[in-house]
Coordinates of C-alpha atoms in Angstrom, one line a residue:
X75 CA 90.4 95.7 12.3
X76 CA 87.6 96.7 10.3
X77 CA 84.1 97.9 11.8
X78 CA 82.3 94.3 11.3
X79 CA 85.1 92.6 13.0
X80 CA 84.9 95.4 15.7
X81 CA 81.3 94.4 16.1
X82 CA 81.9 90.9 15.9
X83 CA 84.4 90.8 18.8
X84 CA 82.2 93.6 20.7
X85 CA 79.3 91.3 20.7
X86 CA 81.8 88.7 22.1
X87 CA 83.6 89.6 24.8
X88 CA 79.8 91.0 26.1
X89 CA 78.7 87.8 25.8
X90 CA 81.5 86.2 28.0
X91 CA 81.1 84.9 31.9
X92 CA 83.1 87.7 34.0
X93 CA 85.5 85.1 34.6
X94 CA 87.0 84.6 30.9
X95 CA 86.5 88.4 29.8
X96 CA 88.4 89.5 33.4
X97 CA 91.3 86.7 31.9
X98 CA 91.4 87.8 28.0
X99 CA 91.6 91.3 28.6
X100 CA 93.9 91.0 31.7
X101 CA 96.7 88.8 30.4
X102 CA 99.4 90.1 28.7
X103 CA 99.8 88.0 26.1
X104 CA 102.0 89.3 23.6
X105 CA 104.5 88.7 26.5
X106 CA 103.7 84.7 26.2
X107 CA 104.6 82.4 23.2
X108 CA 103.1 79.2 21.4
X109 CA 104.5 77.0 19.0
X110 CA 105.1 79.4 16.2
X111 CA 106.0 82.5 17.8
X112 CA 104.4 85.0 20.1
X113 CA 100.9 84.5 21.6
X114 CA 99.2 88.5 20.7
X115 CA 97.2 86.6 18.0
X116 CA 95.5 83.7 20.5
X117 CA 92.7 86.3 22.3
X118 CA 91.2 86.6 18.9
X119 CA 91.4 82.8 18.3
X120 CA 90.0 82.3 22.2
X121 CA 87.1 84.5 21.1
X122 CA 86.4 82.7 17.9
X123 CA 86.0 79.5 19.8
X124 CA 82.5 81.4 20.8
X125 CA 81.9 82.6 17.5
X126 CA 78.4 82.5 15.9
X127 CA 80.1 80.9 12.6
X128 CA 81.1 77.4 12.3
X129 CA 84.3 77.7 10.6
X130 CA 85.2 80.7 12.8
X131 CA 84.8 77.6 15.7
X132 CA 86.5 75.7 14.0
X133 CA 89.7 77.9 13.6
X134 CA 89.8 78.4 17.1
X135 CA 90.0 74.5 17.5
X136 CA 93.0 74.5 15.4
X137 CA 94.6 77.1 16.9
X138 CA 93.9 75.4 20.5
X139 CA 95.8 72.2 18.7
X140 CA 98.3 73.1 16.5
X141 CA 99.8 76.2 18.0
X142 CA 98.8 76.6 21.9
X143 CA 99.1 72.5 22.6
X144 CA 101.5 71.7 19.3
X145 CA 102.1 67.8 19.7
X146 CA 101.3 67.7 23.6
X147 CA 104.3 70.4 24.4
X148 CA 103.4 73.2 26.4
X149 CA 104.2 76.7 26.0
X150 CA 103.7 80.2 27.9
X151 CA 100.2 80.5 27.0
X152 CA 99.0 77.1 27.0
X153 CA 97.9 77.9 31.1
X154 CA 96.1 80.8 30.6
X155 CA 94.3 79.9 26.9
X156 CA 93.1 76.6 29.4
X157 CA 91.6 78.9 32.3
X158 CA 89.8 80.7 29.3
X159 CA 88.5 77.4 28.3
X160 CA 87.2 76.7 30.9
X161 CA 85.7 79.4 32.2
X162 CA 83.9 79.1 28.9
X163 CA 82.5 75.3 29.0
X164 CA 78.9 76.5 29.8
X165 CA 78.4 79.1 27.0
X166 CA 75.8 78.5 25.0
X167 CA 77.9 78.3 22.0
X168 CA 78.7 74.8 23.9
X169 CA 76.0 72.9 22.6
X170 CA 76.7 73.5 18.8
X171 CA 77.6 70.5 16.9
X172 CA 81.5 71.2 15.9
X173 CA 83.6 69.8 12.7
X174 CA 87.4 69.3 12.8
X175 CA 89.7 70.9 10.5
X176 CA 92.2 67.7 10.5
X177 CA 92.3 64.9 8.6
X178 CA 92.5 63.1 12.4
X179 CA 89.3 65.0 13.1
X180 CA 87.5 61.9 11.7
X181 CA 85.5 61.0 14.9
X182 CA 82.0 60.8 15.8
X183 CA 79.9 64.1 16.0
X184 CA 80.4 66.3 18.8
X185 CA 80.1 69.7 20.3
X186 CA 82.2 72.3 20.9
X187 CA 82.3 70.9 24.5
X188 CA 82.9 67.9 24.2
X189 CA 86.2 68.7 21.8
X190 CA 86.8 71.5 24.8
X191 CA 86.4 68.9 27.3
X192 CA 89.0 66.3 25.6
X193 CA 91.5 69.4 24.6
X194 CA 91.7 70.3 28.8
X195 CA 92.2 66.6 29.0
X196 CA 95.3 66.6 27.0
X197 CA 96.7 69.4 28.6
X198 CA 95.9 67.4 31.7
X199 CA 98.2 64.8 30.2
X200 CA 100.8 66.8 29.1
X201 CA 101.5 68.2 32.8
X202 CA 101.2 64.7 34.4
X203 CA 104.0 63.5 32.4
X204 CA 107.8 63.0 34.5
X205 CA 105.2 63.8 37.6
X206 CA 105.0 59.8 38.5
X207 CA 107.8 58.2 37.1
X208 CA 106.1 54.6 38.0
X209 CA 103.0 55.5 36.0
X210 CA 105.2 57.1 33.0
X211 CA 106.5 53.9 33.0
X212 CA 103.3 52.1 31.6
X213 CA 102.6 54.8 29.1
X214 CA 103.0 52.9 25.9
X215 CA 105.4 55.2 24.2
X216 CA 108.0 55.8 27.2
X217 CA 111.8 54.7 26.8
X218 CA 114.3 54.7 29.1
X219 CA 116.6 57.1 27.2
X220 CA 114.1 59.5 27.1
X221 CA 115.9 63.1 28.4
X222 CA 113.5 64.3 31.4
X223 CA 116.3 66.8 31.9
X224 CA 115.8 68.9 29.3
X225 CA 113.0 71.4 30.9
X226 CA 115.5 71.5 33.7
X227 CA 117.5 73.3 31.4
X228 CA 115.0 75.6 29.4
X229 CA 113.2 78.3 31.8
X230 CA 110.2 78.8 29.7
X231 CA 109.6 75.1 29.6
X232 CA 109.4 74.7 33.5
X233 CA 107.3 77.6 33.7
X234 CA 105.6 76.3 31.4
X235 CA 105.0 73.0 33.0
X236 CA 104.6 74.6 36.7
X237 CA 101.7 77.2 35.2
X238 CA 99.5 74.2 34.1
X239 CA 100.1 72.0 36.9
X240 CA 99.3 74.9 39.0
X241 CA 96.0 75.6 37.6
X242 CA 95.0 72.3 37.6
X243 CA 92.1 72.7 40.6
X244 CA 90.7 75.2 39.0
X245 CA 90.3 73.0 35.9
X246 CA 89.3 70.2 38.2
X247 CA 86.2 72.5 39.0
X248 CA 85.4 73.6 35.7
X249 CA 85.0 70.2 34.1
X250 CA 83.8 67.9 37.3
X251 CA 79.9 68.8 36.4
X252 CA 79.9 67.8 33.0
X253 CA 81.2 63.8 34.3
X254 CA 77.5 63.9 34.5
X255 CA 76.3 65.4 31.3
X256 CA 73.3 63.2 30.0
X257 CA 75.7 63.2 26.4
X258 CA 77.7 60.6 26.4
X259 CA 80.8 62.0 24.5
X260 CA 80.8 64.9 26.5
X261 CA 81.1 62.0 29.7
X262 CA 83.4 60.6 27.9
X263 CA 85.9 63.6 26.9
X264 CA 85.0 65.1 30.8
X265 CA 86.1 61.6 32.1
X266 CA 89.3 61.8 29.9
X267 CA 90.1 65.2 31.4
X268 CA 89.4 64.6 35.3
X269 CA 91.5 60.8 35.2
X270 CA 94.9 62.9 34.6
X271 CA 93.5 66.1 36.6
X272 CA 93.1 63.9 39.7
X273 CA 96.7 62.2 39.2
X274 CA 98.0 65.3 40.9
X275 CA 99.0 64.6 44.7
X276 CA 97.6 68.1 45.4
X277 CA 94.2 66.9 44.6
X278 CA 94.2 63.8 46.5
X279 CA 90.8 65.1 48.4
X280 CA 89.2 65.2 45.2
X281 CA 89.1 61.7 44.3
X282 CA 86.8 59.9 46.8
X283 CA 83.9 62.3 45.2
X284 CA 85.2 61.8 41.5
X285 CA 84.8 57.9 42.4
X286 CA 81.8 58.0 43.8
X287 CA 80.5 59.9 40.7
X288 CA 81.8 57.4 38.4
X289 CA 80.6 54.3 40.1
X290 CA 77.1 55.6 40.0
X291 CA 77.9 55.1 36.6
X292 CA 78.8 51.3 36.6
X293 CA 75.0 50.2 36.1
X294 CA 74.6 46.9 33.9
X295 CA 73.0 49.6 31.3
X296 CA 76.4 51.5 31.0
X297 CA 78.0 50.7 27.7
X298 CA 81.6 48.6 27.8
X299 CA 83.5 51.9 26.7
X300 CA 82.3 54.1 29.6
X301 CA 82.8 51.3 32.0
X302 CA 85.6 50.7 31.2
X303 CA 86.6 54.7 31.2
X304 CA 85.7 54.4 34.6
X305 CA 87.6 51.6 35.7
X306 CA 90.6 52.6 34.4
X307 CA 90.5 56.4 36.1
X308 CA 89.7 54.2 39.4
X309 CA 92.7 52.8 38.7
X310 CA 95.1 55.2 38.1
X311 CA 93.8 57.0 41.4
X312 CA 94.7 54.3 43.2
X313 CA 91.4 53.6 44.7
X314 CA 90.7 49.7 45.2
X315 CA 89.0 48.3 42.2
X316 CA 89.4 44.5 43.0
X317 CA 85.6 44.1 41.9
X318 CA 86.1 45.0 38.4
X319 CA 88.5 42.5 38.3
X320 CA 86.0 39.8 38.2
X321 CA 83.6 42.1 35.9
X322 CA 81.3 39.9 33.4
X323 CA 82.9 42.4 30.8
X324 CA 87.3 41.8 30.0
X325 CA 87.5 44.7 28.7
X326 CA 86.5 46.4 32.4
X327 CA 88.4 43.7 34.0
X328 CA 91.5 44.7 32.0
X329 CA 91.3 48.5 32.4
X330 CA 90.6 47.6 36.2
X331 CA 94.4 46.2 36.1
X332 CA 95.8 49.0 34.7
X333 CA 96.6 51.1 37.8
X334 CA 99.6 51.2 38.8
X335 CA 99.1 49.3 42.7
X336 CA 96.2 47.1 42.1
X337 CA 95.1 45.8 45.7
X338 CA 94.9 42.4 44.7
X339 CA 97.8 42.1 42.0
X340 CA 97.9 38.3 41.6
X341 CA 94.2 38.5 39.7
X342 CA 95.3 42.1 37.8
X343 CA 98.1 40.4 36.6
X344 CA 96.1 37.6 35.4
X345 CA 93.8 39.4 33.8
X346 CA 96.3 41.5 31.6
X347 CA 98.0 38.2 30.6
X348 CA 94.4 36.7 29.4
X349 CA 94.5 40.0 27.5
X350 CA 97.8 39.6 25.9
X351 CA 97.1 35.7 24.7
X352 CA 94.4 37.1 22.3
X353 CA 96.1 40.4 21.4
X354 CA 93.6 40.9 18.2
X355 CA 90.9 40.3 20.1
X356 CA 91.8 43.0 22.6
X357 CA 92.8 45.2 20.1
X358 CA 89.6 45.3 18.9
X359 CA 87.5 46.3 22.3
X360 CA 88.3 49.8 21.4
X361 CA 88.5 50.5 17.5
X362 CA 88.7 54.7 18.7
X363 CA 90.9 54.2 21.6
X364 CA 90.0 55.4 25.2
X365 CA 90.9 59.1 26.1
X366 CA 94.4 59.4 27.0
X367 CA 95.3 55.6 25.7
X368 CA 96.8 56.6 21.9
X369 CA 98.3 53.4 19.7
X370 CA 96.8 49.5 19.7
X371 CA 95.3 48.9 23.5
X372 CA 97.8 45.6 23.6
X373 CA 100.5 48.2 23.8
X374 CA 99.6 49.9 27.2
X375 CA 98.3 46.4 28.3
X376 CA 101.5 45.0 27.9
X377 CA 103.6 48.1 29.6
X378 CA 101.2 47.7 32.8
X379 CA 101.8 43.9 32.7
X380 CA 105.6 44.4 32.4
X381 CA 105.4 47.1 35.6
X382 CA 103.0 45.0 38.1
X383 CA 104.8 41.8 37.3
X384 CA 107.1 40.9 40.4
X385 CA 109.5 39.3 38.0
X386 CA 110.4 38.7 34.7
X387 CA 109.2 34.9 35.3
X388 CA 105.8 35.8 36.0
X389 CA 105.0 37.1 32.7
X390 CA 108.2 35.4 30.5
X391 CA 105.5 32.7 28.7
X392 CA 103.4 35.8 27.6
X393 CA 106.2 38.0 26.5
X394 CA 108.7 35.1 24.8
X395 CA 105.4 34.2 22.2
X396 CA 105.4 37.8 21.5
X397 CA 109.0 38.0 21.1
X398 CA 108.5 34.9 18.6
X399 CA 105.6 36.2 16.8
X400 CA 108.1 37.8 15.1
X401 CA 106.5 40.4 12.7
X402 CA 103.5 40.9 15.0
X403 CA 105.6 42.6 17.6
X404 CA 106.9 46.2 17.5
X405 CA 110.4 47.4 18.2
X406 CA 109.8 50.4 20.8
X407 CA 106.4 49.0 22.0
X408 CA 106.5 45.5 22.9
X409 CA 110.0 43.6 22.1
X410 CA 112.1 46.4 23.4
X411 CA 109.9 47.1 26.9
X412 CA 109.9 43.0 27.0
X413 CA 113.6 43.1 27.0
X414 CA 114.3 45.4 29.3
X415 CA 112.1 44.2 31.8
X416 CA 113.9 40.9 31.5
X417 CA 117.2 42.4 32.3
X418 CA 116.0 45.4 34.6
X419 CA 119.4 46.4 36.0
X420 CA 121.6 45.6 32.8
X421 CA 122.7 42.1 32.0
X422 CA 125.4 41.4 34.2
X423 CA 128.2 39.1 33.1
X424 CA 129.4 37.3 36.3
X425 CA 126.1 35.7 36.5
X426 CA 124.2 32.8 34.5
X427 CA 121.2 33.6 32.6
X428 CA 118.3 32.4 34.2
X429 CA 116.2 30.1 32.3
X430 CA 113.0 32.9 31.1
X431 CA 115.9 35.2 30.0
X432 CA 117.6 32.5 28.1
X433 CA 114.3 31.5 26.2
X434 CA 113.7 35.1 25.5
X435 CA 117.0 36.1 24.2
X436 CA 116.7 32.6 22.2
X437 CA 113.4 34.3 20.9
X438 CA 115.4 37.1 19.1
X439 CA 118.2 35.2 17.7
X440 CA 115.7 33.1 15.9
X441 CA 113.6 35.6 14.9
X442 CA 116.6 38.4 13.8
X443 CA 116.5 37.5 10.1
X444 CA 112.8 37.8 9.4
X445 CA 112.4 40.8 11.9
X446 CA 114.9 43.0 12.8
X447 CA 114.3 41.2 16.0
X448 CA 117.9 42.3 17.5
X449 CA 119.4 44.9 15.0
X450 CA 115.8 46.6 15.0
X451 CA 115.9 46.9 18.8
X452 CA 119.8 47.9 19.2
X453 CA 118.8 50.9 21.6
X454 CA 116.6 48.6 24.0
X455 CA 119.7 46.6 23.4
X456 CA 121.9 48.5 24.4
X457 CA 119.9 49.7 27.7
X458 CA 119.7 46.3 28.9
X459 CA 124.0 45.8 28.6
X460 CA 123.5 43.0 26.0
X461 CA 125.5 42.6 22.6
X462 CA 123.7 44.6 19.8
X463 CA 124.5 42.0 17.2
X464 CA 123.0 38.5 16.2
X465 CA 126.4 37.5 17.2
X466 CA 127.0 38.1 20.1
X467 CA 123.7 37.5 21.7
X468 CA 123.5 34.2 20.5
X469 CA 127.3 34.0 22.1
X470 CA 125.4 34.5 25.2
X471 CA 123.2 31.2 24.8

C-alpha cells in the first residue's frame, strides 16, 4: 500500500460512524468468501463506497453486486458487508449523485443511498426466498423442480442464509427512516428494502408502524408508482388492504391483490383477472419495474392469480386465451404455471377431465405447431403427470 492510499484509507475509516469502523476492523474477513474467492479484499471495497472519488464509489458498487451479492446468492460475507452498509446510509458521502458501472445501470439518477438502499433490499430478497413457500409460489420465476435442498447440503450456504436472516432487525432499523426521505427514489429503494425485511415472522411487531408510515403516504398527490409500492408491501404483510381494491388507480388496485391472503379475495381475484385481459396494457404501468418485481408485471400478476384462485375454474377463461395466444405466452412464465395449476396434484388417469382442463389442454394441442406449446413446456409437462408429446395429449381429449 503506498503512502497516498495509506492516507486515503486513514482519512476513511476516521470518517466512519463507530458502528461500521468497530465492524470493518473487527471482522475477520479473510476467513469469509464471496463469489470469486476469499473476502480479505472487500474492507477496501467497503471503504471505497465512502470514497471522495466517483469512480472509487462506483467500484465499490460493483463489488457490492458482482462479487458480495453475485446473481442474488449469498455468501460468508454478504451479512457482514450489509451491517457495514448500513451503518453507513447517513454519511455524508450519501447524498452524492452515483453512476453505474453496468450496462443494467441504465436507470434514472440517484445517490449513493438510494443504490445502497435497493442493494439491502435485494439481500432482503435473497434471504426471504424458501422462507414462505406460499409466497415463493407467486414469484414469477419459481418452478416446481426447483432443488430447495441443496443449502441443506452445503454448510457455508446455510450459514450463509441464517447470518442475513439474522441480521435482518438491525437492517430493519437502519433503513426504516429513509421510507420518509423527501427524495423519492431513495422512498422508493427504502420501500423495496423494508417490504422483504418485514416478511420475516420475527418482525411481525414491526409492521403495524411500517403501515402506518406508508399510508401516510397514500395522498391523491402520491404518484401511481409509489402507491402502488405501497400497496403491494401492504400486501405481502398481510395487513387488510380491501380499500385499494377499489382504488381510482388499477395499477394500486392490482398490486393491492398481490398478497398472498387478501381479506376479501373474490374482488382481488377480480381485479388481477381485469389485469390479465389487457396484458399490454398492464405491462406498461411499470416500464422500470417495481423493486423486487423483475420480468413483464403480467408475469407476477398471473402467478398471484393462479395462487388465490380456489380452483382452476375460477381463472380457466383468463388462462385458456393465454394458452391460445400462442406466441404471446411464455414457456416457464405463464403456459407452464397455467398448467400446473390446472392439474395441481398430477393428472390422474381413473378420472375424467373436467371441462376447463379439457379446453386448456385443447389450447396446447392446437397451438403445438406454431409454439412449442407442448414440446416447449415438456418439464411443466411432466410435473403435472401428462403425456409430453402432441400425441398423447391430444389422446387425452
Amino acid at each position: 500500500m503506498t503512502v497516498g492510499e495509506s492516507g486515503r484509507l486513514t482519512r476513511i475509516l476516521s470518517g466512519l460512524p463507530t458502528a461500521a469502523r468497530e465492524l470493518l476492523l473487527g471482522t475477520d474477513w479473510a476467513s469469509l468468501r464471496h463469489a470469486y474467492g476469499s473476502a480479505e479484499d472487500i474492507p477496501g471495497s467497503l471503504c471505497c463506497l465512502v470514497d471522495e472519488d466517483p469512480d472509487a464509489r462506483s467500484e465499490g458498487l460493483a463489488v457490492l453486486d458482482a462479487a458480495v451479492l453475485h446473481q442474488g446468492s449469498l455468501y460468508t460475507v454478504t451479512a457482514p458487508a450489509a451491517l457495514f452498509v448500513a451503518a453507513v446510509l447517513d454519511h455524508p458521502m450519501g447524498l452524492t449523485e452515483q453512476e453505474g458501472r453496468f450496462p443494467w445501470d441504465d436507470g434514472p439518477p440517484r445517490t449513493l443511498r438510494a443504490a445502497l438502499l435497493a442493494w439491502l433490499g435485494q439481500v432482503a430478497e435473497s434471504a426471504a426466498q424458501g422462507e414462505d413457500p406460499e409466497r415463493d409460489r407467486t414469484h414469477w420465476q419459481w418452478e416446481p423442480w426447483h432443488d430447495e435442498t441443496v443449502r441443506e447440503h452445503d454448510p457455508d450456504e446455510l450459514a450463509s442464509l441464517h447470518a442475513c436472516r439474522t441480521i435482518r432487525p438491525t437492517l430493519y432499523d437502519a433503513v426504516e427512516p429513509f421510507v420518509s426521505s423527501p427524495d423519492p427514489h431513495v422512498r422508493e429503494a427504502a420501500l423495496g428494502a423494508v417490504t422483504p425485511l418485514l416478511c420475516d415472522p420475527a418482525l411481525a411487531d414491526r409492521v403495524p408502524r411500517a403501515a402506518a408510515l406508508l399510508r401516510a403516504r397514500l395522498g391523491t398527490g402520491t404518484a401511481r408508482r409509489e402507491r402502488a409500492g405501497v400497496a403491494r408491501a401492504l400486501g405481502l404483510w398481510r395487513t387488510d388492504t380491501s380499500d385499494l381494491l377499489v382504488d381510482s388507480d388499477p395499477a394500486v388496485r392490482v398490486c393491492a391483490a398481490l398478497g398472498p391472503a387478501p381479506a376479501d379475495r373474490p374482488r382481488a381475484l377480480a381485479v388481477l383477472l381485469d389485469a390479465l385481459r389487457d396484458p399490454r396494457t398492464t405491462d406498461g404501468w411499470f416500464p422500470e419495474p417495481l423493486p423486487g418485481l423483475d420480468g413483464w408485471f403480467r408475469f407476477t400478476v398471473l402467478r398471484s392469480a393462479l395462487a388465490l384462485a380456489a380452483s382452476f375454474d375460477e381463472v380457466a377463461p383468463v388462462a385458456v386465451t393465454i394458452v391460445a395466444a400462442g406466441g404471446t405466452s411464455f414457456a416457464d412464465y405463464e403456459r407452464g404455471p397455467i398448467l400446473l395449476r390446472a392439474f395441481p396434484g398430477g393428472h390422474d388417469p381413473l378420472h375424467q377431465l373436467t371441462s376447463a382442463q379439457r379446453a386448456l389442454l385443447r389450447a396446447f394441442v392446437d397451438t403445438d405447431e406454431a409454439t412449442g406449446g407442448i414440446a416447449g413446456n415438456a418439464l411443466w409437462f411432466r410435473a403435472a403427470g401428462l403425456p409430453m408429446d402432441r400425441t398423447g395429449v391430444a389422446g387425452l381429449l
